[in-house]
Short mmCIF file of N, CA, C and O in Angstrom, two decimals:
data_model
loop_
_atom_site.label_atom_id
_atom_site.label_comp_id
_atom_site.label_asym_id
_atom_site.label_seq_id
_atom_site.Cartn_x
_atom_site.Cartn_y
_atom_site.Cartn_z
N UNK S 1 -23.74 -26.91 -0.33
CA UNK S 1 -23.07 -26.02 -1.26
C UNK S 1 -23.49 -24.58 -1.04
O UNK S 1 -22.70 -23.69 -1.20
N UNK S 2 -24.72 -24.35 -0.70
CA UNK S 2 -25.22 -23.00 -0.50
C UNK S 2 -24.47 -22.32 0.64
O UNK S 2 -24.23 -21.12 0.60
N UNK S 3 -24.05 -23.07 1.64
CA UNK S 3 -23.34 -22.52 2.79
C UNK S 3 -22.06 -21.80 2.35
O UNK S 3 -21.76 -20.72 2.78
N UNK S 4 -21.32 -22.41 1.45
CA UNK S 4 -20.08 -21.81 0.98
C UNK S 4 -20.33 -20.57 0.13
O UNK S 4 -19.56 -19.63 0.16
N UNK S 5 -21.40 -20.57 -0.61
CA UNK S 5 -21.75 -19.41 -1.42
C UNK S 5 -22.01 -18.18 -0.58
O UNK S 5 -21.61 -17.08 -0.91
N UNK S 6 -22.68 -18.37 0.57
CA UNK S 6 -22.96 -17.24 1.46
C UNK S 6 -21.68 -16.71 2.07
O UNK S 6 -21.50 -15.51 2.20
N UNK S 7 -20.76 -17.61 2.45
CA UNK S 7 -19.49 -17.17 3.03
C UNK S 7 -18.70 -16.37 2.01
O UNK S 7 -18.15 -15.32 2.31
N UNK S 8 -18.66 -16.86 0.79
CA UNK S 8 -17.95 -16.15 -0.27
C UNK S 8 -18.58 -14.78 -0.53
O UNK S 8 -17.87 -13.78 -0.67
N UNK S 9 -19.88 -14.73 -0.55
CA UNK S 9 -20.58 -13.47 -0.77
C UNK S 9 -20.27 -12.48 0.35
O UNK S 9 -19.96 -11.32 0.11
N UNK S 10 -20.31 -12.94 1.60
CA UNK S 10 -20.01 -12.07 2.74
C UNK S 10 -18.57 -11.57 2.68
O UNK S 10 -18.31 -10.40 2.94
N UNK S 11 -17.65 -12.44 2.34
CA UNK S 11 -16.24 -12.02 2.24
C UNK S 11 -16.09 -10.96 1.15
O UNK S 11 -15.36 -10.00 1.31
N UNK S 12 -16.81 -11.11 0.06
CA UNK S 12 -16.75 -10.13 -1.02
C UNK S 12 -17.32 -8.79 -0.62
O UNK S 12 -16.90 -7.74 -1.11
N UNK S 13 -18.28 -8.78 0.28
CA UNK S 13 -18.87 -7.52 0.73
C UNK S 13 -18.00 -6.83 1.77
O UNK S 13 -17.97 -5.61 1.84
N UNK S 14 -17.31 -7.58 2.57
CA UNK S 14 -16.48 -7.02 3.65
C UNK S 14 -15.19 -6.44 3.10
O UNK S 14 -14.79 -5.34 3.45
N UNK S 15 -14.50 -7.13 2.24
CA UNK S 15 -13.18 -6.73 1.76
C UNK S 15 -13.19 -5.37 1.05
O UNK S 15 -12.37 -4.53 1.36
N UNK S 16 -14.11 -5.08 0.12
CA UNK S 16 -14.06 -3.77 -0.54
C UNK S 16 -14.18 -2.59 0.42
O UNK S 16 -13.57 -1.56 0.19
N UNK S 17 -14.89 -2.72 1.50
CA UNK S 17 -15.00 -1.63 2.45
C UNK S 17 -13.69 -1.34 3.15
O UNK S 17 -13.44 -0.22 3.59
N UNK S 18 -12.82 -2.33 3.22
CA UNK S 18 -11.54 -2.18 3.91
C UNK S 18 -10.56 -1.34 3.11
O UNK S 18 -9.61 -0.80 3.67
N UNK S 19 -10.76 -1.20 1.80
CA UNK S 19 -9.79 -0.48 0.99
C UNK S 19 -9.74 1.01 1.30
O UNK S 19 -8.81 1.68 0.91
N UNK S 20 -10.72 1.53 2.01
CA UNK S 20 -10.71 2.96 2.31
C UNK S 20 -9.91 3.28 3.57
O UNK S 20 -9.67 4.43 3.88
N UNK S 21 -9.49 2.28 4.31
CA UNK S 21 -8.66 2.49 5.49
C UNK S 21 -7.22 2.68 5.05
O UNK S 21 -6.80 2.15 4.02
N UNK S 22 -6.45 3.45 5.81
CA UNK S 22 -5.05 3.64 5.46
C UNK S 22 -4.30 2.34 5.65
O UNK S 22 -4.59 1.56 6.54
N UNK S 23 -3.32 2.10 4.78
CA UNK S 23 -2.56 0.86 4.86
C UNK S 23 -1.64 0.86 6.07
O UNK S 23 -1.30 1.91 6.61
N UNK S 24 -1.22 -0.34 6.45
CA UNK S 24 -0.31 -0.49 7.57
C UNK S 24 0.69 -1.60 7.30
O UNK S 24 0.51 -2.41 6.39
N UNK S 25 1.75 -1.64 8.09
CA UNK S 25 2.75 -2.70 7.98
C UNK S 25 2.04 -4.03 8.22
O UNK S 25 1.24 -4.16 9.15
N UNK S 26 2.32 -5.00 7.37
CA UNK S 26 1.69 -6.31 7.48
C UNK S 26 0.50 -6.49 6.57
O UNK S 26 0.02 -7.61 6.38
N UNK S 27 -0.01 -5.40 5.98
CA UNK S 27 -1.13 -5.50 5.04
C UNK S 27 -0.64 -6.09 3.72
O UNK S 27 0.50 -5.87 3.30
N UNK S 28 -1.50 -6.82 3.05
CA UNK S 28 -1.17 -7.39 1.75
C UNK S 28 -1.67 -6.46 0.65
O UNK S 28 -2.85 -6.13 0.61
N UNK S 29 -0.76 -6.02 -0.22
CA UNK S 29 -1.13 -5.15 -1.34
C UNK S 29 -1.01 -5.86 -2.68
O UNK S 29 -1.62 -5.44 -3.64
N UNK S 30 -0.21 -6.90 -2.75
CA UNK S 30 0.02 -7.62 -4.00
C UNK S 30 1.50 -7.70 -4.28
O UNK S 30 2.28 -6.87 -3.83
N UNK S 31 1.88 -8.72 -5.03
CA UNK S 31 3.30 -8.99 -5.27
C UNK S 31 3.81 -8.45 -6.60
O UNK S 31 4.94 -8.70 -6.96
N UNK S 32 2.98 -7.69 -7.31
CA UNK S 32 3.45 -7.08 -8.56
C UNK S 32 3.31 -5.57 -8.45
O UNK S 32 2.52 -5.06 -7.66
N UNK S 33 4.06 -4.88 -9.29
CA UNK S 33 3.98 -3.42 -9.30
C UNK S 33 2.55 -2.97 -9.61
O UNK S 33 2.02 -2.05 -8.99
N UNK S 34 1.91 -3.63 -10.56
CA UNK S 34 0.54 -3.27 -10.95
C UNK S 34 -0.43 -3.44 -9.77
O UNK S 34 -1.29 -2.59 -9.54
N UNK S 35 -0.29 -4.55 -9.03
CA UNK S 35 -1.16 -4.79 -7.87
C UNK S 35 -0.96 -3.72 -6.81
O UNK S 35 -1.93 -3.21 -6.23
N UNK S 36 0.30 -3.39 -6.52
CA UNK S 36 0.60 -2.39 -5.50
C UNK S 36 0.06 -1.02 -5.92
O UNK S 36 -0.57 -0.32 -5.13
N UNK S 37 0.29 -0.65 -7.17
CA UNK S 37 -0.24 0.62 -7.68
C UNK S 37 -1.76 0.69 -7.53
O UNK S 37 -2.30 1.68 -7.05
N UNK S 38 -2.44 -0.37 -7.94
CA UNK S 38 -3.90 -0.40 -7.89
C UNK S 38 -4.40 -0.30 -6.44
O UNK S 38 -5.34 0.43 -6.16
N UNK S 39 -3.76 -1.04 -5.53
CA UNK S 39 -4.19 -1.03 -4.13
C UNK S 39 -3.99 0.35 -3.51
O UNK S 39 -4.86 0.84 -2.79
N UNK S 40 -2.86 0.98 -3.80
CA UNK S 40 -2.60 2.31 -3.23
C UNK S 40 -3.52 3.37 -3.83
O UNK S 40 -4.06 4.21 -3.11
N UNK S 41 -3.73 3.32 -5.13
CA UNK S 41 -4.62 4.28 -5.78
C UNK S 41 -6.04 4.15 -5.24
O UNK S 41 -6.72 5.15 -5.02
N UNK S 42 -6.48 2.92 -5.00
CA UNK S 42 -7.83 2.69 -4.47
C UNK S 42 -7.99 3.28 -3.07
O UNK S 42 -9.10 3.57 -2.64
N UNK S 43 -6.88 3.49 -2.37
CA UNK S 43 -6.92 4.03 -1.02
C UNK S 43 -6.59 5.52 -0.99
O UNK S 43 -6.38 6.10 0.07
N UNK S 44 -6.53 6.14 -2.17
CA UNK S 44 -6.35 7.58 -2.23
C UNK S 44 -4.92 8.07 -2.32
O UNK S 44 -4.67 9.27 -2.25
N UNK S 45 -3.97 7.16 -2.50
CA UNK S 45 -2.57 7.57 -2.64
C UNK S 45 -2.31 8.00 -4.08
O UNK S 45 -2.85 7.41 -5.02
N UNK S 46 -1.48 9.02 -4.26
CA UNK S 46 -1.01 9.45 -5.57
C UNK S 46 0.43 9.00 -5.67
O UNK S 46 1.29 9.45 -4.90
N UNK S 47 0.72 8.12 -6.59
CA UNK S 47 2.05 7.51 -6.71
C UNK S 47 2.94 8.41 -7.55
O UNK S 47 2.58 8.81 -8.65
N UNK S 48 4.13 8.73 -7.01
CA UNK S 48 5.07 9.57 -7.73
C UNK S 48 6.24 8.78 -8.30
O UNK S 48 6.85 9.21 -9.27
N UNK S 49 6.57 7.64 -7.68
CA UNK S 49 7.68 6.83 -8.17
C UNK S 49 7.56 5.40 -7.64
O UNK S 49 7.14 5.19 -6.51
N UNK S 50 7.94 4.43 -8.48
CA UNK S 50 7.97 3.02 -8.08
C UNK S 50 9.28 2.42 -8.58
O UNK S 50 9.65 2.62 -9.74
N UNK S 51 9.97 1.71 -7.69
CA UNK S 51 11.21 1.02 -8.07
C UNK S 51 11.17 -0.39 -7.51
O UNK S 51 10.64 -0.63 -6.43
N UNK S 52 11.74 -1.33 -8.25
CA UNK S 52 11.92 -2.69 -7.76
C UNK S 52 13.39 -2.85 -7.42
O UNK S 52 14.25 -2.70 -8.30
N UNK S 53 13.69 -3.07 -6.14
CA UNK S 53 15.07 -3.13 -5.70
C UNK S 53 15.21 -4.13 -4.56
O UNK S 53 14.45 -4.09 -3.59
N UNK S 54 16.18 -5.03 -4.67
CA UNK S 54 16.48 -6.00 -3.62
C UNK S 54 15.25 -6.79 -3.17
O UNK S 54 15.05 -7.01 -1.98
N UNK S 55 14.42 -7.20 -4.11
CA UNK S 55 13.25 -7.99 -3.79
C UNK S 55 12.11 -7.21 -3.14
O UNK S 55 11.21 -7.80 -2.55
N UNK S 56 12.18 -5.89 -3.23
CA UNK S 56 11.13 -5.05 -2.66
C UNK S 56 10.60 -4.08 -3.71
O UNK S 56 11.34 -3.60 -4.56
N UNK S 57 9.31 -3.83 -3.62
CA UNK S 57 8.69 -2.80 -4.44
C UNK S 57 8.67 -1.55 -3.57
O UNK S 57 8.02 -1.53 -2.53
N UNK S 58 9.45 -0.56 -3.97
CA UNK S 58 9.57 0.68 -3.20
C UNK S 58 8.74 1.76 -3.88
O UNK S 58 8.95 2.05 -5.05
N UNK S 59 7.80 2.33 -3.13
CA UNK S 59 6.87 3.29 -3.69
C UNK S 59 6.99 4.62 -2.95
O UNK S 59 7.02 4.65 -1.72
N UNK S 60 7.06 5.68 -3.72
CA UNK S 60 6.94 7.02 -3.16
C UNK S 60 5.56 7.52 -3.56
O UNK S 60 5.20 7.45 -4.74
N UNK S 61 4.80 7.97 -2.58
CA UNK S 61 3.42 8.38 -2.84
C UNK S 61 3.01 9.48 -1.87
O UNK S 61 3.63 9.67 -0.84
N UNK S 62 1.94 10.17 -2.23
CA UNK S 62 1.38 11.19 -1.36
C UNK S 62 -0.08 10.87 -1.08
O UNK S 62 -0.75 10.21 -1.88
N UNK S 63 -0.55 11.33 0.08
CA UNK S 63 -1.96 11.19 0.44
C UNK S 63 -2.27 12.27 1.47
O UNK S 63 -1.52 12.44 2.43
N UNK S 64 -3.33 12.98 1.24
CA UNK S 64 -3.77 14.05 2.14
C UNK S 64 -2.64 15.04 2.43
O UNK S 64 -2.46 15.49 3.55
N UNK S 65 -1.85 15.35 1.40
CA UNK S 65 -0.79 16.34 1.53
C UNK S 65 0.46 15.84 2.23
O UNK S 65 1.39 16.62 2.48
N UNK S 66 0.54 14.56 2.54
CA UNK S 66 1.72 13.99 3.20
C UNK S 66 2.41 13.02 2.24
O UNK S 66 1.76 12.32 1.48
N UNK S 67 3.76 13.01 2.28
CA UNK S 67 4.55 12.13 1.41
C UNK S 67 4.97 10.89 2.18
O UNK S 67 5.38 10.97 3.35
N UNK S 68 4.86 9.74 1.51
CA UNK S 68 5.19 8.46 2.13
C UNK S 68 6.17 7.68 1.26
O UNK S 68 6.14 7.79 0.04
N UNK S 69 7.02 6.88 1.92
CA UNK S 69 7.80 5.85 1.26
C UNK S 69 7.27 4.53 1.78
O UNK S 69 7.24 4.30 2.99
N UNK S 70 6.86 3.67 0.88
CA UNK S 70 6.23 2.40 1.25
C UNK S 70 7.03 1.28 0.61
O UNK S 70 7.28 1.30 -0.59
N UNK S 71 7.44 0.30 1.43
CA UNK S 71 8.18 -0.85 0.94
C UNK S 71 7.31 -2.09 1.05
O UNK S 71 6.76 -2.37 2.11
N UNK S 72 7.20 -2.81 -0.07
CA UNK S 72 6.37 -4.01 -0.15
C UNK S 72 7.24 -5.17 -0.64
O UNK S 72 8.02 -5.01 -1.58
N UNK S 73 7.11 -6.33 -0.01
CA UNK S 73 7.84 -7.51 -0.45
C UNK S 73 7.33 -7.93 -1.83
O UNK S 73 6.13 -8.15 -2.01
N UNK S 74 8.24 -8.06 -2.78
CA UNK S 74 7.86 -8.51 -4.12
C UNK S 74 7.52 -10.00 -4.11
O UNK S 74 6.87 -10.49 -5.02
N UNK S 75 7.94 -10.71 -3.08
CA UNK S 75 7.67 -12.14 -2.98
C UNK S 75 6.30 -12.42 -2.37
O UNK S 75 5.53 -13.23 -2.87
N UNK S 76 5.97 -11.71 -1.28
CA UNK S 76 4.73 -11.99 -0.55
C UNK S 76 3.63 -10.96 -0.77
O UNK S 76 2.47 -11.23 -0.50
N UNK S 77 4.01 -9.75 -1.20
CA UNK S 77 3.02 -8.68 -1.37
C UNK S 77 2.66 -7.98 -0.08
O UNK S 77 1.75 -7.16 -0.03
N UNK S 78 3.39 -8.28 0.99
CA UNK S 78 3.12 -7.70 2.32
C UNK S 78 3.88 -6.39 2.50
O UNK S 78 5.05 -6.28 2.13
N UNK S 79 3.22 -5.40 3.10
CA UNK S 79 3.87 -4.12 3.39
C UNK S 79 4.91 -4.35 4.49
O UNK S 79 4.59 -4.85 5.58
N UNK S 80 6.16 -4.00 4.20
CA UNK S 80 7.25 -4.19 5.14
C UNK S 80 7.53 -2.95 5.98
O UNK S 80 7.90 -3.05 7.14
N UNK S 81 7.35 -1.79 5.36
CA UNK S 81 7.68 -0.54 6.05
C UNK S 81 6.93 0.61 5.41
O UNK S 81 6.74 0.65 4.20
N UNK S 82 6.50 1.54 6.25
CA UNK S 82 5.89 2.78 5.78
C UNK S 82 6.59 3.91 6.50
O UNK S 82 6.67 3.91 7.72
N UNK S 83 7.11 4.84 5.71
CA UNK S 83 7.84 5.96 6.29
C UNK S 83 7.18 7.25 5.85
O UNK S 83 6.93 7.46 4.67
N UNK S 84 6.88 8.10 6.80
CA UNK S 84 6.35 9.42 6.48
C UNK S 84 7.52 10.33 6.22
O UNK S 84 8.42 10.47 7.05
N UNK S 85 7.59 10.88 5.01
CA UNK S 85 8.69 11.79 4.65
C UNK S 85 8.51 13.10 5.39
O UNK S 85 7.48 13.74 5.29
N UNK S 86 9.54 13.49 6.09
CA UNK S 86 9.54 14.76 6.80
C UNK S 86 10.32 15.75 5.97
O UNK S 86 11.53 15.69 5.88
N UNK S 87 9.60 16.66 5.33
CA UNK S 87 10.24 17.62 4.42
C UNK S 87 11.19 18.56 5.15
O UNK S 87 12.06 19.16 4.55
N UNK S 88 11.05 18.70 6.47
CA UNK S 88 11.94 19.57 7.22
C UNK S 88 13.38 19.08 7.17
O UNK S 88 14.32 19.85 7.25
N UNK S 89 13.60 17.76 6.98
CA UNK S 89 14.94 17.20 6.91
C UNK S 89 15.72 17.75 5.72
O UNK S 89 16.92 17.91 5.78
N UNK S 90 15.03 18.05 4.62
CA UNK S 90 15.71 18.53 3.43
C UNK S 90 16.08 20.01 3.52
O UNK S 90 16.81 20.52 2.70
N UNK S 91 15.58 20.71 4.54
CA UNK S 91 15.87 22.13 4.69
C UNK S 91 17.01 22.42 5.65
O UNK S 91 17.22 23.55 6.04
N UNK S 92 17.74 21.39 6.06
CA UNK S 92 18.87 21.61 6.97
C UNK S 92 19.96 22.41 6.29
O UNK S 92 20.26 22.20 5.13
N UNK S 93 20.58 23.33 7.03
CA UNK S 93 21.63 24.17 6.44
C UNK S 93 22.99 23.62 6.75
O UNK S 93 23.27 23.12 7.75
#
């Protein structure tokens, strides 16, 4: 029994350190809006908008002065797409 306790303890120590890395496609954030918000906030993102649409949690957020659109599966909690918003696109004449 002690063997499993050590594995669980090690897993608990490793996972929290990973939250400081930037998220990527395929990462698990959680399947609810609250889970996604918490995971992104823990990684330094400032959330500006969240919508649930077509089975996806769509998040608009900023981090380090850059704006992102992040799509997460509401079924699996997996990041499906991350798009860096290019503000130059909105300045077209």
